[in-house]
Amino acid sequence: MALERPWTMTLAIALTLMGSDARGAQCRRQLTLAGIERAIDLGAEFLARNQKKEGNFVYGYDWHARVMARGDSVVRQAGATWSLGLLVRTGEPSLGPPLERALRFFAKHGGQVDGRRFVRYPGDEIGSTGAVALLALAHLEHVLALRASGASTETVRWSRSMLDGYLAQLVASRQKAGGFASRYVHTDGRPLGPPSPYYDGESLLALVKVARYLGRRDLLPLALAEAESGYRRHVVQPRLKEPDPKTTKGYYQWHSMALWELTTWSATSSEADWGERLIELATWMLRAHRVLQRRRNTAYAFEGIVPAYAIAHQRGDARAAELACAIEEGLGKLSSWQVGSPTANATIRSHKPDERAMGGVQNHAREPLLRVDVTQHQMHALVLARRLYLPTLSP
């Protein structure tokens, strides 16, 4: 807590100098490095503790009633797997075995046809392209973490082979008019169904990141074409009809993360003003979607807002002040929804958690359901804040 006062002063001075358009927001300093790292550690432990022996995860847990929630989602299961990969690569090596267990679970429950790999999740009758994209992202993080640690060539080769198979499925799912078929047939992976803003964004992010970090330049033309096509289809056209379309909200954080990659990669930074799109979309999320006034967990939004802040700050854009205030207010509030957090709200503090609940994040300030995807999104938002936000506010 010793850092809190100078960080507060630094933020206040920064906002004054930048001429904030923060619309009256009071930027009380809430986020600290120690607090973020503690929250990430708690969330990582929650994900590992709620992994089943088969490798997938307990989807939801009511920690007041101490019962497992019904239902499941292959996309959210794949998202939790990606989260483990991100955490392993950014400083949580103890999650390496749970990550590999999850990846091998999906490898076991999958198929391969003509080099395309896809998932056959138990209990599902049809496949989800979003899950394939998220598993591609998970294997990317796995490969990068393995290389950094000097792991065996055989393990790296296996994960890279899985990644290439999932990417082949994504490429085969791309439609002529843009976007990706949202579903596929379980038997042979044949793509079907119209595009989905969520899955289009997830697929775009996978293509961009693999092209950048593994040198798959053959994917770059498709990624650039889809970045333009998806922006037009899920952002420009829907917002001509209404100010706050659900389509744009669904596409938002995935497209924003891809825009950050395109903005900061020398191979693509001059293709278009990706950074302006990123910043404008973040201000839309605050002003039109009014994410700070939402009553449910909105950590997903900060997966786009934090990268937007980083680019705005780098450019000296006055909108950085508004985004900084949003990060402080939004992630500060959501951190109080984590079970076991030192800053947990009164409702959480009034109940004694069991071991399974520790580190889980609620979807509402007063509702006890802990979902694996809610925790996953919040951990990733905090990882981004630690990497892209805190270093800009030197004590």
Coordinates of C-alpha atoms in Angstrom, one line a residue, residues 169-183 190-196 199-200 203-204 222-223 225-226 229-230:
Q169 CA -10.0 -25.7 -39.8
L170 CA -10.3 -21.9 -39.3
V171 CA -9.1 -21.2 -42.8
A172 CA -11.5 -23.8 -44.2
S173 CA -14.3 -22.1 -42.3
R174 CA -13.7 -18.6 -43.9
Q175 CA -16.7 -17.6 -46.1
K176 CA -16.4 -15.8 -49.4
A177 CA -18.3 -12.8 -48.2
G178 CA -16.2 -12.6 -45.1
G179 CA -16.5 -14.0 -41.6
F180 CA -16.2 -17.7 -40.5
A181 CA -18.9 -20.3 -40.5
S182 CA -19.9 -20.4 -36.8
R183 CA -20.5 -24.2 -36.6
R190 CA -17.5 -29.5 -42.5
P191 CA -18.2 -25.8 -41.8
L192 CA -21.8 -24.6 -41.7
G193 CA -23.9 -21.8 -40.4
P194 CA -23.6 -18.0 -40.7
P195 CA -20.8 -16.0 -39.1
S196 CA -21.0 -15.0 -35.4
Y199 CA -16.4 -16.4 -33.3
D200 CA -15.3 -14.0 -36.1
S203 CA -10.8 -16.4 -35.3
L204 CA -9.3 -13.1 -36.4
L222 CA -6.4 -13.5 -44.8
A223 CA -6.0 -11.9 -41.4
A225 CA -8.8 -9.0 -45.2
E226 CA -10.8 -10.3 -42.3
S229 CA -14.3 -7.2 -43.4
G230 CA -15.2 -7.9 -39.8

